[in-house]
Coordinates of C-alpha atoms and ligand atoms in Angstrom, one line a residue:
M299 CA -0.1 -0.1 0.4
K300 CA 0.9 3.5 -1.0
I301 CA 0.1 7.2 -0.1
T302 CA -0.2 8.9 -3.6
G303 CA -0.9 12.0 -2.7
A304 CA -2.4 14.9 0.4
E305 CA -3.4 17.9 0.5
V306 CA -3.9 20.9 2.9
F307 CA -6.9 22.9 3.4
I308 CA -6.5 25.9 5.1
G309 CA -10.0 27.9 6.7
G310 CA -13.4 27.2 8.9
P311 CA -16.8 29.4 9.8
G312 CA -14.5 31.9 12.2
K313 CA -11.5 29.9 12.0
N314 CA -8.4 28.6 9.9
Y315 CA -8.7 25.0 10.4
V316 CA -5.5 23.7 9.4
T317 CA -7.2 20.3 7.3
L318 CA -4.1 17.3 6.1
K319 CA -6.3 14.7 3.6
I320 CA -3.4 12.1 3.1
M321 CA -4.7 9.5 0.0
T322 CA -3.6 6.3 -1.2
D323 CA -3.1 4.0 -4.4
Q324 CA -6.2 1.9 -2.6
G325 CA -8.2 4.6 -2.8
I326 CA -8.8 5.0 0.7
Y327 CA -8.2 8.6 2.2
G328 CA -6.9 10.1 5.7
L329 CA -7.9 12.9 7.8
G330 CA -5.6 14.9 10.0
D331 CA -6.0 18.5 11.7
A332 CA -2.6 20.6 11.8
T333 CA -4.2 23.8 13.1
L334 CA -1.6 26.1 16.1
N335 CA -3.6 28.8 17.1
N336 CA -2.6 32.1 15.4
R337 CA 0.2 30.7 13.6
E338 CA -2.0 28.2 11.4
T339 CA 0.2 29.2 7.9
L340 CA 3.3 27.5 9.4
P341 CA 2.2 23.9 10.3
A342 CA 1.1 24.0 6.6
A343 CA 4.2 25.4 5.0
Y344 CA 5.9 22.7 6.6
L345 CA 3.9 20.0 5.5
Q346 CA 3.3 21.5 1.6
D347 CA 7.3 21.9 1.4
Y348 CA 8.7 19.5 3.1
L349 CA 6.4 16.3 5.3
I350 CA 4.3 15.4 1.8
P351 CA 6.8 15.1 -0.9
N352 CA 8.9 13.0 1.6
L353 CA 5.6 11.1 2.3
I354 CA 4.3 10.5 -1.5
G355 CA 5.4 6.5 -2.1
M356 CA 5.8 5.5 2.0
D357 CA 3.4 3.1 2.9
P358 CA 1.1 4.5 5.2
R359 CA 0.0 1.5 7.8
N360 CA 3.8 2.3 9.0
S361 CA 2.4 5.0 11.1
E362 CA 4.9 4.3 14.1
D363 CA 8.3 4.4 11.4
I364 CA 6.7 7.5 9.5
W365 CA 6.9 9.2 13.3
Q366 CA 10.0 8.5 13.8
F367 CA 11.5 8.8 10.4
F368 CA 10.1 12.6 10.5
Y369 CA 11.0 14.0 14.0
R370 CA 14.4 11.9 14.4
G371 CA 15.2 13.0 10.6
A372 CA 14.7 16.2 11.8
Y373 CA 18.1 16.8 13.1
F374 CA 16.3 19.8 15.3
R375 CA 13.6 18.3 16.6
G376 CA 10.6 19.2 17.7
G377 CA 8.4 22.6 18.7
P378 CA 4.7 23.5 18.2
I379 CA 5.0 24.1 14.5
A380 CA 6.4 21.0 13.7
M381 CA 5.0 18.8 16.1
A382 CA 1.2 20.2 14.3
A383 CA 2.7 19.1 11.2
Y384 CA 3.8 15.4 12.8
G385 CA 0.5 15.4 14.5
A386 CA -2.0 15.9 11.1
I387 CA 0.3 13.5 9.1
D388 CA -0.2 11.0 12.4
M389 CA -3.7 11.2 12.8
A390 CA -4.4 10.9 9.3
L391 CA -2.4 7.4 8.7
W392 CA -4.5 6.5 12.2
D393 CA -7.6 7.4 10.3
I394 CA -6.7 5.1 7.6
K395 CA -5.5 1.8 9.9
G396 CA -9.3 2.2 11.4
K397 CA -10.4 2.0 8.0
L398 CA -8.2 -0.4 7.1
A399 CA -8.9 -2.3 10.1
G400 CA -12.9 -1.5 9.2
L401 CA -12.9 -0.5 13.1
P402 CA -13.1 3.0 15.3
L403 CA -9.4 4.1 16.4
Y404 CA -10.2 3.5 19.9
Q405 CA -11.0 -0.5 19.4
L406 CA -6.9 -0.3 17.8
F407 CA -5.9 1.2 21.8
G408 CA -7.6 -1.6 23.4
G409 CA -11.2 0.0 24.1
K410 CA -13.7 0.9 25.4
S411 CA -13.3 2.2 29.3
R412 CA -16.3 4.0 29.5
D413 CA -19.9 4.9 27.7
G414 CA -19.1 8.3 27.6
A415 CA -16.3 10.8 28.2
M416 CA -17.4 14.2 30.7
V417 CA -16.2 17.2 29.5
Y418 CA -16.2 21.1 30.7
A419 CA -17.3 24.3 28.9
H420 CA -16.2 27.6 29.6
A421 CA -18.2 30.0 31.6
T422 CA -17.6 33.8 31.3
G423 CA -18.6 37.1 32.8
A424 CA -17.9 40.6 33.3
D425 CA -18.5 40.7 36.5
L426 CA -19.1 37.9 38.9
A427 CA -23.1 38.2 38.8
D428 CA -23.0 37.7 34.7
L429 CA -20.5 34.7 34.9
K430 CA -23.2 32.9 37.9
D431 CA -25.7 33.4 34.5
S432 CA -23.0 31.6 32.2
V433 CA -22.3 28.7 34.6
S434 CA -26.2 28.7 35.2
S435 CA -26.8 28.1 31.4
Y436 CA -24.0 25.9 30.9
L437 CA -25.9 24.0 33.5
E438 CA -29.4 23.7 32.5
Q439 CA -27.7 22.1 29.6
G440 CA -26.7 19.3 30.8
Y441 CA -23.1 20.5 31.2
K442 CA -21.1 18.5 34.9
A443 CA -18.3 20.6 34.9
V444 CA -17.6 24.2 33.6
R445 CA -14.3 26.5 33.3
V446 CA -15.2 29.7 35.3
Q447 CA -12.9 33.3 34.3
C448 CA -14.4 35.7 35.6
G449 CA -13.6 40.0 35.2
I450 CA -12.3 41.9 38.2
P451 CA -12.9 45.0 39.6
D452 CA -10.4 48.1 38.4
M453 CA -8.6 46.4 36.2
P454 CA -8.8 48.4 33.0
N455 CA -9.5 45.1 30.7
A456 CA -11.1 42.3 32.3
G457 CA -8.6 39.5 32.6
Y458 CA -7.8 36.3 30.9
A459 CA -11.0 34.9 28.5
V460 CA -12.7 37.1 29.9
P461 CA -15.4 39.6 27.5
D462 CA -15.5 43.5 27.7
E463 CA -19.3 43.6 27.2
K464 CA -21.9 41.4 29.0
S465 CA -21.7 37.9 26.4
A466 CA -21.3 35.1 27.7
G467 CA -20.1 31.6 25.7
A468 CA -18.3 32.9 22.7
D469 CA -14.8 33.0 21.6
Y470 CA -12.6 35.9 21.9
I471 CA -9.2 34.8 22.2
T472 CA -8.5 35.4 18.5
D473 CA -9.5 38.7 16.9
F474 CA -9.4 38.5 13.1
S475 CA -8.7 42.4 12.6
G476 CA -5.1 41.6 11.4
I477 CA -1.9 39.9 13.2
R478 CA -0.9 43.0 14.9
P479 CA -1.9 42.0 18.4
K480 CA -4.7 43.5 20.5
V481 CA -2.6 44.8 24.2
E482 CA -4.5 43.3 27.8
I483 CA -3.4 44.9 31.0
W484 CA -3.3 42.8 33.8
D485 CA -2.8 43.3 37.9
S486 CA -1.9 39.9 39.8
D487 CA -2.6 41.7 43.1
K488 CA -6.8 43.0 42.2
Y489 CA -6.5 39.1 40.5
L490 CA -5.7 37.6 43.6
R491 CA -7.6 39.6 46.0
F492 CA -10.9 38.9 44.6
M493 CA -10.7 35.6 42.9
P494 CA -10.9 33.4 45.9
D495 CA -13.6 34.6 47.1
A496 CA -15.4 34.9 43.6
L497 CA -14.6 31.4 43.1
A498 CA -16.5 30.6 46.1
E499 CA -19.4 32.4 45.3
V500 CA -19.9 30.1 42.2
R501 CA -19.6 26.8 44.6
N502 CA -22.4 28.2 47.1
H503 CA -24.2 28.9 44.0
V504 CA -23.5 25.2 42.1
G505 CA -23.2 23.7 44.6
P506 CA -22.0 20.7 45.9
N507 CA -21.6 18.5 42.4
V508 CA -20.8 20.2 39.9
K509 CA -16.9 20.2 38.7
I510 CA -15.1 23.9 38.8
L511 CA -11.7 23.8 37.1
H512 CA -10.2 27.8 36.5
D513 CA -6.9 28.6 34.7
V514 CA -4.7 31.0 35.9
H515 CA -3.0 30.9 31.8
H516 CA 0.3 31.2 33.3
R517 CA 0.2 34.4 35.1
L518 CA 1.4 34.2 38.4
L519 CA 4.7 34.0 40.0
P520 CA 5.3 30.5 41.8
R521 CA 4.8 32.0 45.6
E522 CA 1.9 34.2 44.1
A523 CA 0.3 30.5 43.0
A524 CA 1.6 28.4 46.1
A525 CA -0.6 31.4 48.0
F526 CA -3.7 30.8 45.5
A527 CA -3.6 27.4 45.8
K528 CA -3.8 27.5 49.2
A529 CA -6.6 30.4 50.0
V530 CA -9.1 27.6 47.4
E531 CA -8.8 24.8 48.7
P532 CA -12.8 25.3 50.4
V533 CA -13.8 25.7 47.0
G534 CA -12.8 22.2 46.1
L535 CA -11.5 23.1 42.5
Y536 CA -11.5 20.1 39.8
W537 CA -8.3 21.8 39.1
L538 CA -6.0 24.9 38.9
E539 CA -4.5 25.3 35.8
D540 CA -1.6 26.5 34.7
P541 CA -0.7 28.7 37.5
T542 CA 2.5 29.7 36.8
P543 CA 4.7 29.8 33.4
A544 CA 5.7 26.5 32.6
E545 CA 8.9 26.9 32.0
D546 CA 10.0 26.7 35.7
Q547 CA 9.2 23.6 36.1
E548 CA 10.8 23.1 39.7
S549 CA 8.5 26.1 41.1
L550 CA 5.4 23.5 41.4
R551 CA 7.2 22.1 44.0
L552 CA 6.7 25.1 45.9
I553 CA 2.3 25.1 45.0
R554 CA 2.9 21.1 46.0
Q555 CA 3.9 22.1 49.4
H556 CA 1.7 24.6 50.6
S557 CA -1.6 22.9 49.0
T558 CA -3.6 20.0 47.3
T559 CA -5.5 21.5 45.3
P560 CA -5.5 19.6 41.8
I561 CA -3.0 21.3 39.1
A562 CA -3.5 20.3 35.7
I563 CA -1.1 21.8 33.2
G564 CA 0.6 20.9 29.2
E565 CA -1.7 22.7 26.5
V566 CA 1.5 24.6 25.0
F567 CA 3.9 21.1 25.6
N568 CA 5.2 19.6 22.2
S569 CA 6.7 16.1 23.6
I570 CA 7.0 13.7 26.3
W571 CA 10.8 15.4 26.8
D572 CA 8.6 18.7 27.7
C573 CA 6.7 16.8 30.9
N574 CA 8.4 13.7 31.4
K575 CA 9.7 15.5 34.9
L576 CA 6.3 16.7 35.8
I577 CA 5.4 13.6 35.4
E578 CA 7.9 11.5 37.5
N579 CA 7.9 13.7 40.1
E580 CA 4.0 14.1 40.8
L581 CA 3.7 17.5 40.6
I582 CA 0.7 17.9 38.4
D583 CA -2.4 15.9 38.6
F584 CA -3.9 16.6 35.1
I585 CA -2.3 16.4 31.4
R586 CA -3.4 19.3 29.3
V587 CA -1.8 17.9 26.1
A588 CA -3.3 18.0 22.8
V589 CA -3.2 15.3 20.4
T590 CA -2.7 18.6 17.5
Y591 CA 0.3 19.5 18.8
A592 CA 1.8 17.1 20.4
G593 CA 2.9 15.3 17.7
G594 CA -0.7 13.1 17.1
I595 CA -1.6 10.1 18.4
T596 CA 0.9 8.0 18.7
H597 CA 2.9 10.7 21.0
T598 CA 0.4 11.5 22.8
K599 CA -0.2 7.9 23.6
R600 CA 3.4 7.6 25.1
I601 CA 2.4 10.5 27.7
V602 CA -0.9 9.3 28.7
E603 CA 0.0 5.9 29.9
L604 CA 3.5 7.7 31.9
A605 CA 1.2 9.9 33.2
G606 CA -0.9 6.5 33.7
L607 CA 1.9 5.0 35.6
H608 CA 2.3 8.7 38.1
H609 CA -1.9 8.6 38.6
I610 CA -2.2 11.3 36.6
R611 CA -5.2 11.6 34.6
T612 CA -6.0 13.2 31.0
G613 CA -7.6 16.6 30.2
F614 CA -7.1 17.0 26.8
H615 CA -6.6 20.5 25.5
G616 CA -9.9 21.8 23.4
A617 CA -10.2 25.1 22.6
P618 CA -12.0 26.3 19.9
S619 CA -9.2 26.2 17.2
H620 CA -9.1 22.5 17.5
S621 CA -11.3 20.8 14.8
P622 CA -13.6 17.8 14.7
I623 CA -11.2 15.6 13.6
S624 CA -8.2 16.3 16.4
M625 CA -11.1 16.6 18.7
A626 CA -12.3 13.2 17.0
A627 CA -9.0 11.1 17.4
Q628 CA -8.7 12.4 21.2
A629 CA -12.4 11.3 21.7
H630 CA -10.8 8.0 20.5
L631 CA -8.0 8.1 23.0
N632 CA -10.7 9.4 26.0
A633 CA -12.5 6.4 25.5
W634 CA -9.7 4.0 25.9
A635 CA -8.0 5.8 28.0
P636 CA -8.2 4.3 32.0
N637 CA -6.7 7.3 33.3
F638 CA -9.0 9.6 31.8
G639 CA -10.2 12.0 34.0
I640 CA -12.0 15.2 31.6
Q641 CA -11.9 16.7 27.9
E642 CA -12.0 20.2 27.7
Y643 CA -14.6 20.9 25.0
L644 CA -15.2 24.1 22.6
V645 CA -15.7 22.9 19.0
L646 CA -17.9 25.9 18.1
G647 CA -21.0 23.5 16.9
S648 CA -22.6 25.4 14.5
A649 CA -24.4 23.9 11.3
A650 CA -21.5 25.7 9.0
C651 CA -18.8 23.6 11.2
D652 CA -21.1 20.2 11.1
A653 CA -21.1 20.5 7.4
L654 CA -17.5 21.1 6.5
F655 CA -16.8 18.2 9.2
P656 CA -19.5 15.3 8.7
S657 CA -20.1 12.7 11.8
D658 CA -21.7 11.2 13.7
H659 CA -20.2 11.6 16.7
V660 CA -22.4 13.3 20.1
M661 CA -22.1 15.2 22.5
E662 CA -25.0 15.9 25.0
N663 CA -25.5 16.9 28.7
G664 CA -22.0 17.1 28.9
M665 CA -20.9 14.1 28.1
F666 CA -19.0 13.5 24.4
Q667 CA -20.2 9.5 23.1
V668 CA -17.5 8.7 20.0
S669 CA -18.9 7.6 16.5
D670 CA -18.4 3.8 16.1
A671 CA -17.6 4.9 12.1
P672 CA -14.1 3.0 11.1
G673 CA -11.3 5.5 11.6
L674 CA -11.5 8.9 13.2
G675 CA -15.1 8.6 12.0
V676 CA -14.8 12.4 11.0
D677 CA -15.2 13.5 7.2
F678 CA -14.2 16.7 5.4
D679 CA -16.5 18.2 2.9
E680 CA -14.1 19.8 0.5
T681 CA -17.3 21.6 -1.8
E682 CA -18.2 22.8 1.6
A683 CA -14.2 23.8 2.5
K684 CA -14.1 26.3 -1.0
R685 CA -16.2 28.6 0.8
Y686 CA -13.8 29.2 3.3
S687 CA -9.9 31.0 3.4
Y688 CA -7.2 31.9 5.9
I689 CA -7.6 35.6 8.0
A690 CA -5.5 37.1 9.5
G691 CA -5.8 37.2 13.7
S692 CA -3.9 37.0 16.4
H693 CA -3.8 36.4 20.8
P694 CA -3.9 39.6 22.3
V695 CA -0.7 40.5 24.3
V696 CA -0.6 41.1 28.1
R697 CA 1.1 44.2 29.9
L698 CA 1.3 45.6 33.5
Q699 CA 0.1 48.6 34.3
D700 CA 3.7 50.0 34.2
G701 CA 3.5 48.9 30.6
T702 CA 5.8 45.8 31.7
L703 CA 5.0 42.2 28.7
W704 CA 3.5 39.7 30.9
N705 CA 2.1 36.3 30.2
Y706 CA -0.7 36.0 27.7
Ligands
GCO9 C1 -7.4 26.4 27.4 C2 -6.8 27.7 27.0 C3 -6.9 28.7 25.5 C4 -5.7 29.2 24.6 C5 -6.0 28.7 23.4 C6 -4.3 29.7 23.0 O1 -7.0 26.1 28.5 O2 -8.5 26.6 26.8 O3 -6.1 28.4 28.1 O4 -8.0 28.8 25.6 O5 -5.3 30.8 25.5 O6 -6.0 27.9 22.8 O7 -4.4 30.0 21.8
MG10 MG1 -5.3 26.7 29.2

């Protein structure tokens, strides 16, 4: 069996999804997602200029050797752009493998370990009243877990993932007015004074059974993060995400020494080498990698298995920048993984998105039910794809009030 060609498409409804389609001499094709939010053209160029010309003629069934060929063969290894490109190839090869076997991917991993996978939604509010409304609307839809982000009084911009105006649920992270980022202002002292009480109010609002998550988005210093994790212990968070930037992993010891609040990290990791020490030293409770920029199913599965040895559960990244293709790849891992925790789920479930990526995966009552179709169980409608093209956009950057650049 041989790979005869591959194409890359960029675009989608409100998103620059990077979709890879690999064709074979047996008429079977596979799909992969290489979307690297706000840098989408870069994995696409790597695929087009280097990886696809090398792929042609290879046997698509040898997904492990193909992964090793690109990763080890590159000499300058890893990084988010390369790993997103390898990730898309790997997903597409697993899709082909599943279609050849006539089995959904989770069966090739070892079958189902659960009926449905719990997901969490994003509740946001410009203020606490707005946030509580947003949380309630998700609970009414059947969600059992909600990430909560709230505007902070007296902060010129509201803070991470918080709308300027009262609204709920929208994706306001990417600004599609061009590649120059908007600037948000941050003040850790104001955040630390306000957020523990705000989270306690959310707990009172929802009662004991709802899982509450919160994302600090890398903004605190280690000592501040330790104090915050300790202060929010009575809230009983399901997890506290990215309390500090992940570059200084030793700093997580300080958080551990002061608090039992569960810590979730990993959405910016690209490989097992970014997190093996964190996992082996049991400094985190949830690993947040994404199949897209952690090198696809082959490499992510390795991370999941290492995490499982250390009581660490999965909580794969599922920001709206992931297309339904990588979300399906994660759904198959979620169905199988003995150490599954939760899945972030934010695919904009619009009619336009469903038309571009038809599938019978189902998300209802806060649970994701994986499809039994062979392979990934997602298709890609090329006629629909002609409606979209790349639109330049950017994340904000963050500065302190005196102008110092901070962590977005
Ligand atoms: C999350 C993340 C995202 C990131 C985004 C950056 O927990 O979902 O923090 O929202 O900000 O993926 O592109
Ligand atoms: Mg996050």
